[in-house]
PDB file of C-alpha atoms in Angstrom:
ATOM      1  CA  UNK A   1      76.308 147.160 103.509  1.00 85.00           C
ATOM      2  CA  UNK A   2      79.213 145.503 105.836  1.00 88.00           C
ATOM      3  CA  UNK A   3      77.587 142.902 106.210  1.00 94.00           C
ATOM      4  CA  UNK A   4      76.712 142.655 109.921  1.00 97.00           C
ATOM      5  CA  UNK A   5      73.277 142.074 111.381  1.00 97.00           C
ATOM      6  CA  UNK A   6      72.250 143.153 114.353  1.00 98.00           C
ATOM      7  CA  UNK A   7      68.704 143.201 115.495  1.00 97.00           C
ATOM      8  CA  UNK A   8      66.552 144.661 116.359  1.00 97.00           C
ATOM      9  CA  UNK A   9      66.750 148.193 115.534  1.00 97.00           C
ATOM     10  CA  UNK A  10      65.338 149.498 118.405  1.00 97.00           C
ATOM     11  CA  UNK A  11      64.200 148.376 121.854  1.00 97.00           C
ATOM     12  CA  UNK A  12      62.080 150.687 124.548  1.00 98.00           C
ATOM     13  CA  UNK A  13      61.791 148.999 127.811  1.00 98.00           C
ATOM     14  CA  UNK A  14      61.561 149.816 131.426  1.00 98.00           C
ATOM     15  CA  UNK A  15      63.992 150.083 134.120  1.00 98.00           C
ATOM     16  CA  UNK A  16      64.840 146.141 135.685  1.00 98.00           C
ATOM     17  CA  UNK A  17      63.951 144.063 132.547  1.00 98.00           C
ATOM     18  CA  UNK A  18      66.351 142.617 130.468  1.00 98.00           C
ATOM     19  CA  UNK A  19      66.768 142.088 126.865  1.00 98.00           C
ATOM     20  CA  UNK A  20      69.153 140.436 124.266  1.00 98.00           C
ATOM     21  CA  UNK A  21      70.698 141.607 121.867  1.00 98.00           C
ATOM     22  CA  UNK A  22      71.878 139.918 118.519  1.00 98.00           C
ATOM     23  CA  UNK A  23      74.358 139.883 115.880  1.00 98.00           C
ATOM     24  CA  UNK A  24      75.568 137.817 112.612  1.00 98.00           C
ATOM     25  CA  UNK A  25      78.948 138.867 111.813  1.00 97.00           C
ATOM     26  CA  UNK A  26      79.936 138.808 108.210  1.00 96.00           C
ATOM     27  CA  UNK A  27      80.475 135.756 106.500  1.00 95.00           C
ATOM     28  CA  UNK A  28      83.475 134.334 107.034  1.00 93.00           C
ATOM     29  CA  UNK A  29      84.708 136.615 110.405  1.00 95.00           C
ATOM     30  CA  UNK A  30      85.525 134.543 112.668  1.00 94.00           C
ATOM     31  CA  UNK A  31      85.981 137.577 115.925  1.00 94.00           C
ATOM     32  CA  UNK A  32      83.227 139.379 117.036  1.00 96.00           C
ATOM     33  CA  UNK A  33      83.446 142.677 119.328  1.00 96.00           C
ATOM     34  CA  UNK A  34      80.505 144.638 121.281  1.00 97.00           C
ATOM     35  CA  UNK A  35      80.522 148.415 121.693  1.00 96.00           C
ATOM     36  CA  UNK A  36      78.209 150.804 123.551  1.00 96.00           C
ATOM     37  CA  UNK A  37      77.985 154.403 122.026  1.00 94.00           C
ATOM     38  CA  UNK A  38      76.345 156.893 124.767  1.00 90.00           C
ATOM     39  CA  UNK A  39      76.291 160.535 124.561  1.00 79.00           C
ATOM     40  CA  UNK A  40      78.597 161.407 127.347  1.00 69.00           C
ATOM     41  CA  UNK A  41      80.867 158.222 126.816  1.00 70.00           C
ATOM     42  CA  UNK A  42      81.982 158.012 123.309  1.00 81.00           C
ATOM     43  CA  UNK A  43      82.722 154.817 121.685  1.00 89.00           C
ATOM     44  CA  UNK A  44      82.996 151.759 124.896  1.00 92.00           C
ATOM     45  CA  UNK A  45      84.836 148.158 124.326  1.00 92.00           C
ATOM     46  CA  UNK A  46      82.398 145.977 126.104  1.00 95.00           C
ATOM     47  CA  UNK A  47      83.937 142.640 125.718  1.00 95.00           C
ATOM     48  CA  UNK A  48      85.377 141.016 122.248  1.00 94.00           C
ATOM     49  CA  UNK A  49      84.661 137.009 121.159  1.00 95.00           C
ATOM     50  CA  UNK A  50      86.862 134.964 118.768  1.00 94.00           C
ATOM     51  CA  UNK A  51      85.664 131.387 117.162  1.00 94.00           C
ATOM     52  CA  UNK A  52      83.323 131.164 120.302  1.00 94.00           C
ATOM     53  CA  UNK A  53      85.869 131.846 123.252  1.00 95.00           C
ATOM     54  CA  UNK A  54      85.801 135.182 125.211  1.00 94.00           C
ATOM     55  CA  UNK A  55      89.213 136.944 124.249  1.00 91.00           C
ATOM     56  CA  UNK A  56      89.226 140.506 125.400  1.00 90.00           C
ATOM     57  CA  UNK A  57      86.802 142.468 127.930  1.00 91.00           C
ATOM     58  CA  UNK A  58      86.279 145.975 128.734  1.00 91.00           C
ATOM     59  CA  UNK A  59      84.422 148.317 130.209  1.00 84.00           C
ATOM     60  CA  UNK A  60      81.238 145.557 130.558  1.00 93.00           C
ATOM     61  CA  UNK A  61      79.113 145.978 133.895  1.00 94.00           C
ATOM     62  CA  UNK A  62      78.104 142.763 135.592  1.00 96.00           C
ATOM     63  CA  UNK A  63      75.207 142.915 134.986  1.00 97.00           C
ATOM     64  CA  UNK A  64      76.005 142.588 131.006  1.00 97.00           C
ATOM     65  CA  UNK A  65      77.005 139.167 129.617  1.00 97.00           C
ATOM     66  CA  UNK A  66      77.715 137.453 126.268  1.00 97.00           C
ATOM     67  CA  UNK A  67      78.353 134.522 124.054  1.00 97.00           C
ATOM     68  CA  UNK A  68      79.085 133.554 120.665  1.00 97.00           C
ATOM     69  CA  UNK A  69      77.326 130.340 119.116  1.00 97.00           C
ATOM     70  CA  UNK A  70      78.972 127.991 117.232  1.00 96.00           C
ATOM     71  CA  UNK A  71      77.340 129.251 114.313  1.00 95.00           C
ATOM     72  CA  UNK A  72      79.515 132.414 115.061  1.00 96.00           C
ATOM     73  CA  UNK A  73      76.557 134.796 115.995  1.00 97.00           C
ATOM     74  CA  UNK A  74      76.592 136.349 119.568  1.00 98.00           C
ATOM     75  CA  UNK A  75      74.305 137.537 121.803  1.00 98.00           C
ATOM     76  CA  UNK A  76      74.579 140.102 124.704  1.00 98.00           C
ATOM     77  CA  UNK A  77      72.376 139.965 127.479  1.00 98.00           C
ATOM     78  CA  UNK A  78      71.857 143.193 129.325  1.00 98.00           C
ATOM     79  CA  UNK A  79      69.919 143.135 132.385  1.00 97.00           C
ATOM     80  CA  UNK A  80      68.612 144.900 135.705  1.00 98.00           C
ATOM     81  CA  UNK A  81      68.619 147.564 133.111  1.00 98.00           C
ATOM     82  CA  UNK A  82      68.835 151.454 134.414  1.00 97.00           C
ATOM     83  CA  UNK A  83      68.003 154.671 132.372  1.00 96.00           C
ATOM     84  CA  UNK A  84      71.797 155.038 131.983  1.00 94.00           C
ATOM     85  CA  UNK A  85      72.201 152.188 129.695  1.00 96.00           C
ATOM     86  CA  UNK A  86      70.451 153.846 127.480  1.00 96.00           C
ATOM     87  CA  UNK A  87      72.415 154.263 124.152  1.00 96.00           C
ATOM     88  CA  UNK A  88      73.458 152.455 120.694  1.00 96.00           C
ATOM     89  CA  UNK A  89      74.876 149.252 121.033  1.00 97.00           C
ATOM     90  CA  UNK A  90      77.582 148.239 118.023  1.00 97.00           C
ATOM     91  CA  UNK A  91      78.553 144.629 117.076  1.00 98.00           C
ATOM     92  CA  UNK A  92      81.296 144.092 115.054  1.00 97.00           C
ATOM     93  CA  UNK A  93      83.337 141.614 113.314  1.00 96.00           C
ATOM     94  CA  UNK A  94      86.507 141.002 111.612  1.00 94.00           C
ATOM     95  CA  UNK A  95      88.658 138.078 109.681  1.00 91.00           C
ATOM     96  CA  UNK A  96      91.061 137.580 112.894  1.00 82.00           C
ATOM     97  CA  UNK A  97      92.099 139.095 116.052  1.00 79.00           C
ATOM     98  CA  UNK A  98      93.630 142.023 115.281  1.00 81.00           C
ATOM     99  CA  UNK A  99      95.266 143.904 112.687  1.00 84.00           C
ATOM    100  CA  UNK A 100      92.260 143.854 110.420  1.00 88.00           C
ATOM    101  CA  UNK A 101      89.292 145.981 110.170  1.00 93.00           C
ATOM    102  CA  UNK A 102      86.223 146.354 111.969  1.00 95.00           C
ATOM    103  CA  UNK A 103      83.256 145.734 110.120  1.00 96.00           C
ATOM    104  CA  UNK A 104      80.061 147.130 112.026  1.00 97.00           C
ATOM    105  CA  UNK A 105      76.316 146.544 112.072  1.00 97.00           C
ATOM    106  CA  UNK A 106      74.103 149.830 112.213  1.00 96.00           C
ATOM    107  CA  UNK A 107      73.470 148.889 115.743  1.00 97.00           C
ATOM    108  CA  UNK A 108      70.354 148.445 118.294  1.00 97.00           C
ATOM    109  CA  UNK A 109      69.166 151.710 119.582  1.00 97.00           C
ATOM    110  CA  UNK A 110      67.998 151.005 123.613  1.00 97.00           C
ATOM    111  CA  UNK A 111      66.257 153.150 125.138  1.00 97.00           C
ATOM    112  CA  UNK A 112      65.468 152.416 128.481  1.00 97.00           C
ATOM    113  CA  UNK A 113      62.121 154.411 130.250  1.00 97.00           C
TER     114      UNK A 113
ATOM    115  CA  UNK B   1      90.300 156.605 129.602  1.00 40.00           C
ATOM    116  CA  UNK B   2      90.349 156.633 125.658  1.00 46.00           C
ATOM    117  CA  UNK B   3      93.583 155.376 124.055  1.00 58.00           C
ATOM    118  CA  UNK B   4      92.929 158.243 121.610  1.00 67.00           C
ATOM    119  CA  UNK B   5      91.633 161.707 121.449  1.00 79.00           C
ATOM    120  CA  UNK B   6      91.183 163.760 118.747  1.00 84.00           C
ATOM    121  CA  UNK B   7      91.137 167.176 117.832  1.00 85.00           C
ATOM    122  CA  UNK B   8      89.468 169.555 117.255  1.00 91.00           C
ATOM    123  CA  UNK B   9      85.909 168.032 118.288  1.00 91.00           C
ATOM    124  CA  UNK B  10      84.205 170.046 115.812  1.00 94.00           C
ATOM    125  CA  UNK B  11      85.243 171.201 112.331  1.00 95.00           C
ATOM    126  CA  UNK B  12      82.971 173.008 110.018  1.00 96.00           C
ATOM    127  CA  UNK B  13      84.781 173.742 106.184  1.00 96.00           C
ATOM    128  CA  UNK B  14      83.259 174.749 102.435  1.00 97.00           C
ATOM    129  CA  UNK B  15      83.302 172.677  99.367  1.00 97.00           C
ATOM    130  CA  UNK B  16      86.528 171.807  97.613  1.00 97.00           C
ATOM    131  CA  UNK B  17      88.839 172.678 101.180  1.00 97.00           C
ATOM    132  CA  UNK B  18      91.225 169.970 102.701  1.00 97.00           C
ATOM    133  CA  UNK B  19      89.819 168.639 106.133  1.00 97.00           C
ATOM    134  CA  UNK B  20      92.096 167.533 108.449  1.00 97.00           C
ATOM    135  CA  UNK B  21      91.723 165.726 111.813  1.00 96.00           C
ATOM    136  CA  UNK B  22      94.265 164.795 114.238  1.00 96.00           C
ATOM    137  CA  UNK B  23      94.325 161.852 116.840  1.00 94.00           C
ATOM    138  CA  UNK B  24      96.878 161.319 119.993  1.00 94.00           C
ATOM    139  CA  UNK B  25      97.180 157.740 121.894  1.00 93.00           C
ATOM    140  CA  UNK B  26      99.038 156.912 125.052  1.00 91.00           C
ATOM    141  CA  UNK B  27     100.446 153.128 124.628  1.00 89.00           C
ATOM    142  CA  UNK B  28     102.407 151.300 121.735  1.00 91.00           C
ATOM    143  CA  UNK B  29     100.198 150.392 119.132  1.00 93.00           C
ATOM    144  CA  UNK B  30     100.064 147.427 116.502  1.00 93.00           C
ATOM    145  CA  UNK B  31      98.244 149.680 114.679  1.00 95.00           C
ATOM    146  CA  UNK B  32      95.360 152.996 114.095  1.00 96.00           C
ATOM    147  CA  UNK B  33      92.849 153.113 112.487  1.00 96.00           C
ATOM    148  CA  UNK B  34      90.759 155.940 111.318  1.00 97.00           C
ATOM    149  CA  UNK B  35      86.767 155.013 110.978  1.00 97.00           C
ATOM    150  CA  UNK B  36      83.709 157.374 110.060  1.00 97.00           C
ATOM    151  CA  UNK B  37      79.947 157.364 111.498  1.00 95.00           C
ATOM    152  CA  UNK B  38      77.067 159.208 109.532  1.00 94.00           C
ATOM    153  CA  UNK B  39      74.557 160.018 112.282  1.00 87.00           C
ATOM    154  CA  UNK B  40      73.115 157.262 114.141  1.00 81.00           C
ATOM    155  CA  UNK B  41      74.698 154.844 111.835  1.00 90.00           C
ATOM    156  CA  UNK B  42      77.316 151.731 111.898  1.00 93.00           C
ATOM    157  CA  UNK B  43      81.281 153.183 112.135  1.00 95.00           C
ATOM    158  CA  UNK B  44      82.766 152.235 108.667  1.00 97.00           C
ATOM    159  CA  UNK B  45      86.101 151.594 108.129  1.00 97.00           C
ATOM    160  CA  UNK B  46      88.550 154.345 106.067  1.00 97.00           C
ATOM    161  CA  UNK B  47      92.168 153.046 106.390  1.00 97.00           C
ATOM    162  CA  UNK B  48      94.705 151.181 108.495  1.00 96.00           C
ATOM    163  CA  UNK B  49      97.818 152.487 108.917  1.00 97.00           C
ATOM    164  CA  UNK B  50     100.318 149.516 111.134  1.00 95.00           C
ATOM    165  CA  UNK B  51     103.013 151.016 113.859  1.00 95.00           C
ATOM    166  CA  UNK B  52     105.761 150.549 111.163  1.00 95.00           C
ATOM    167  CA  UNK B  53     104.662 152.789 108.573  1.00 97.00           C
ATOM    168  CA  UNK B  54     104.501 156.513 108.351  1.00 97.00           C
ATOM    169  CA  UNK B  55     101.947 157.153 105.589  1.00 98.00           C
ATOM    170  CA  UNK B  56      99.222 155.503 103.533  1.00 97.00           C
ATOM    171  CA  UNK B  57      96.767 156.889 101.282  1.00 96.00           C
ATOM    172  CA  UNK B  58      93.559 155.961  99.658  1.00 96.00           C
ATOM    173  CA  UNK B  59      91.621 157.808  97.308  1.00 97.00           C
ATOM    174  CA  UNK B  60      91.360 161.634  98.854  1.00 97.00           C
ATOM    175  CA  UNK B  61      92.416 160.090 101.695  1.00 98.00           C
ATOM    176  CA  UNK B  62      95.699 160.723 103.810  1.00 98.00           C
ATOM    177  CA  UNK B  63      97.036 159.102 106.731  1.00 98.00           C
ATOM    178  CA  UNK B  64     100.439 159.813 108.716  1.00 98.00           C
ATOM    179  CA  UNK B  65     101.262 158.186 111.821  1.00 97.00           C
ATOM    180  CA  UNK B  66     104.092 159.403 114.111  1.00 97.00           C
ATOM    181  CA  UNK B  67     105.093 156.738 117.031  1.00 95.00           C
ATOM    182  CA  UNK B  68     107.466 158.995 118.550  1.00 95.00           C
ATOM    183  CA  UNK B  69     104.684 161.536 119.174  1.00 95.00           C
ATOM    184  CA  UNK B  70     102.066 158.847 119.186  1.00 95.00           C
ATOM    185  CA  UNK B  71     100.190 160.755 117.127  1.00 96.00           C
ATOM    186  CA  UNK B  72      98.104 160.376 113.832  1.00 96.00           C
ATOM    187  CA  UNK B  73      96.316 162.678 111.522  1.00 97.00           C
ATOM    188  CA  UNK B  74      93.841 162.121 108.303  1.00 97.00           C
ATOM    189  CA  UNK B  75      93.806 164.605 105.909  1.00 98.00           C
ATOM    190  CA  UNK B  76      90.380 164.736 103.685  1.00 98.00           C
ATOM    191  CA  UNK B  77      91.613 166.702 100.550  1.00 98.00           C
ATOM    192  CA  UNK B  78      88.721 168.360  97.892  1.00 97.00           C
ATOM    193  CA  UNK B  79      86.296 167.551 100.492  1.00 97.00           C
ATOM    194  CA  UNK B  80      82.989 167.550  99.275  1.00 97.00           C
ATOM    195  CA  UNK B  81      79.547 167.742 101.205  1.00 97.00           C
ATOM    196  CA  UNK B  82      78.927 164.232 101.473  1.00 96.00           C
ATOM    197  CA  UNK B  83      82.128 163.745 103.868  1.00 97.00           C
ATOM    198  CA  UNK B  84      79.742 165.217 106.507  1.00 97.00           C
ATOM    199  CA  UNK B  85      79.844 162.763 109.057  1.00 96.00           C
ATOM    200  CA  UNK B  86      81.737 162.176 112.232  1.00 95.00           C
ATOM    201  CA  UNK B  87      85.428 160.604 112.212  1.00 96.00           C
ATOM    202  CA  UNK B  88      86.920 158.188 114.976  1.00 95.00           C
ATOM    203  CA  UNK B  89      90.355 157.339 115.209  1.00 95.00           C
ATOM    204  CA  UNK B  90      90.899 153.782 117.146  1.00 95.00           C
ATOM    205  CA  UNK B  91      94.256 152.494 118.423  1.00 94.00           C
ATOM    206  CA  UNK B  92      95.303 148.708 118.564  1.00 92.00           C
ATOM    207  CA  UNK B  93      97.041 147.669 121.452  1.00 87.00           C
ATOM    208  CA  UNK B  94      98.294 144.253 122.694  1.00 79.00           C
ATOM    209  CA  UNK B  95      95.942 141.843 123.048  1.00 74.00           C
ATOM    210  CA  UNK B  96      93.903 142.961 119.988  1.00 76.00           C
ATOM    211  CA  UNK B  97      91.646 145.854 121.819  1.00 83.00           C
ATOM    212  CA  UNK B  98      90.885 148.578 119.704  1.00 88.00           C
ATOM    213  CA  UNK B  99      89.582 151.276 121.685  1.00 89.00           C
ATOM    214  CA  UNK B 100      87.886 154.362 119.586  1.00 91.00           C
ATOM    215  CA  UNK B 101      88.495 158.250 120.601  1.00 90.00           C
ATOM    216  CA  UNK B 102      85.435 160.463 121.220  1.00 88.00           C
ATOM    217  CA  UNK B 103      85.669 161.458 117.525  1.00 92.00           C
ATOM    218  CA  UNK B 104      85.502 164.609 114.983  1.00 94.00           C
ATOM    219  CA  UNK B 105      82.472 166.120 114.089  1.00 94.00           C
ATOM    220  CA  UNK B 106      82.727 167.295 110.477  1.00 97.00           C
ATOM    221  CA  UNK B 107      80.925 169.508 108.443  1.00 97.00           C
ATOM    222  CA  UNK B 108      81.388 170.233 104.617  1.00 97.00           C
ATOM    223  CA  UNK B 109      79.097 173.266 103.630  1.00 96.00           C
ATOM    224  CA  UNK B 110      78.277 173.245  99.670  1.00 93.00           C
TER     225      UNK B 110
END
């Protein structure tokens, strides 16, 4: 068990809704990062948080967002959704920045119909 | 583009052989990592190996790291069948991204 929660598990919905997705880093990481695992894309940085403030962003689409609470959990808000953004979607956390290892929640399967 | 790629994509071995996996990246690094993913589950972490080292081990675990050919390669020795899983490496640039290759798929037949 890392130590990461992410829920939920898994979320069907249709094409144009949006959802939210959530994590609880382990206690006592203060960074949290978002991945999307597809198929045909590997392994995607989406956009990394540290002690609340956006640090690092990737490969997110516009129509993606998140935030980290001061209770360290984040959210990410995906919406207009399309059938490609269907895949797993990884949180992750770690002690600092960098240099130290990713710990990761099993993820929220999305499928979008 | 992935900062790393590894090779070969697929690997399929029996009991008790070495496994090994290599991984390429195209900027410095502060450091690689090497990470493994049973099916449909959370990445978990093997070993960090920082740009200033050459080797590291852990348990049947080996790790070498080459900056001049910005390379890296993990080495699975005895392997056994519940290594079956896939394996990522994931380079640390500046600013603290760590961006994952496409990954390994390997097999261990008993």
């Amino acid at each position: 068990d890392s130590g990461v929660t992410q829920t939920p598990k898994h979320l069907i919905t249709a094409t144009g809704q949006r959802v939210t997705l959530r994590c609880s880093p382990r206690s006592g990481d203060l960074s949290v990062y978002w991945y999307q695992q597809s198929l045909d894309q590997g392994l995607q940085f989406l956009i990394q948080y540290y002690n609340g403030e956006e640090r690092a962003k990737g490969n997110i689409l516009e129509r993606f967002s998140a935030q980290q609470f001061p209770d360290l959990h984040s959210e990410l808000n995906l919406s207009s959704l399309e059938l490609g953004d269907s895949a797993l979607y990884f949180c992750a956390s770690s002690v600092e920045q960098g240099g130290s290892p990713l710990h990761f929640g099993n993820g929220t399967r999305l499928t979008v119909t | 583009s992935q900062q790393g790629e590894e090779d070969p994509q697929a690997l399929s071995i029996q009991e008790g052989e070495n496994a090994t996996m290599n991984c390429s990246y195209k900027t410095s690094i502060n450091n690689l990592q090497w990470y493994r993913q049973n099916s449909g589950r959370g990445l978990v972490h093997l070993i960090l190996i920082r740009s200033n080292e050459r080797e590291k081990h852990s348990g049947r675990l080996r790790v070498t790291l080459d900056t001049s050919k910005k390379s890296s390669s993990l080495l699975i020795t005895a392997s056994r069948a519940a290594d079956t899983a896939s394996y990522f490496c994931a380079a640390e640039t500046s600013g603290s991204r760590l961006t994952f290759g496409e990954g390994t798929q390997l097999t261990v037949n008993p």
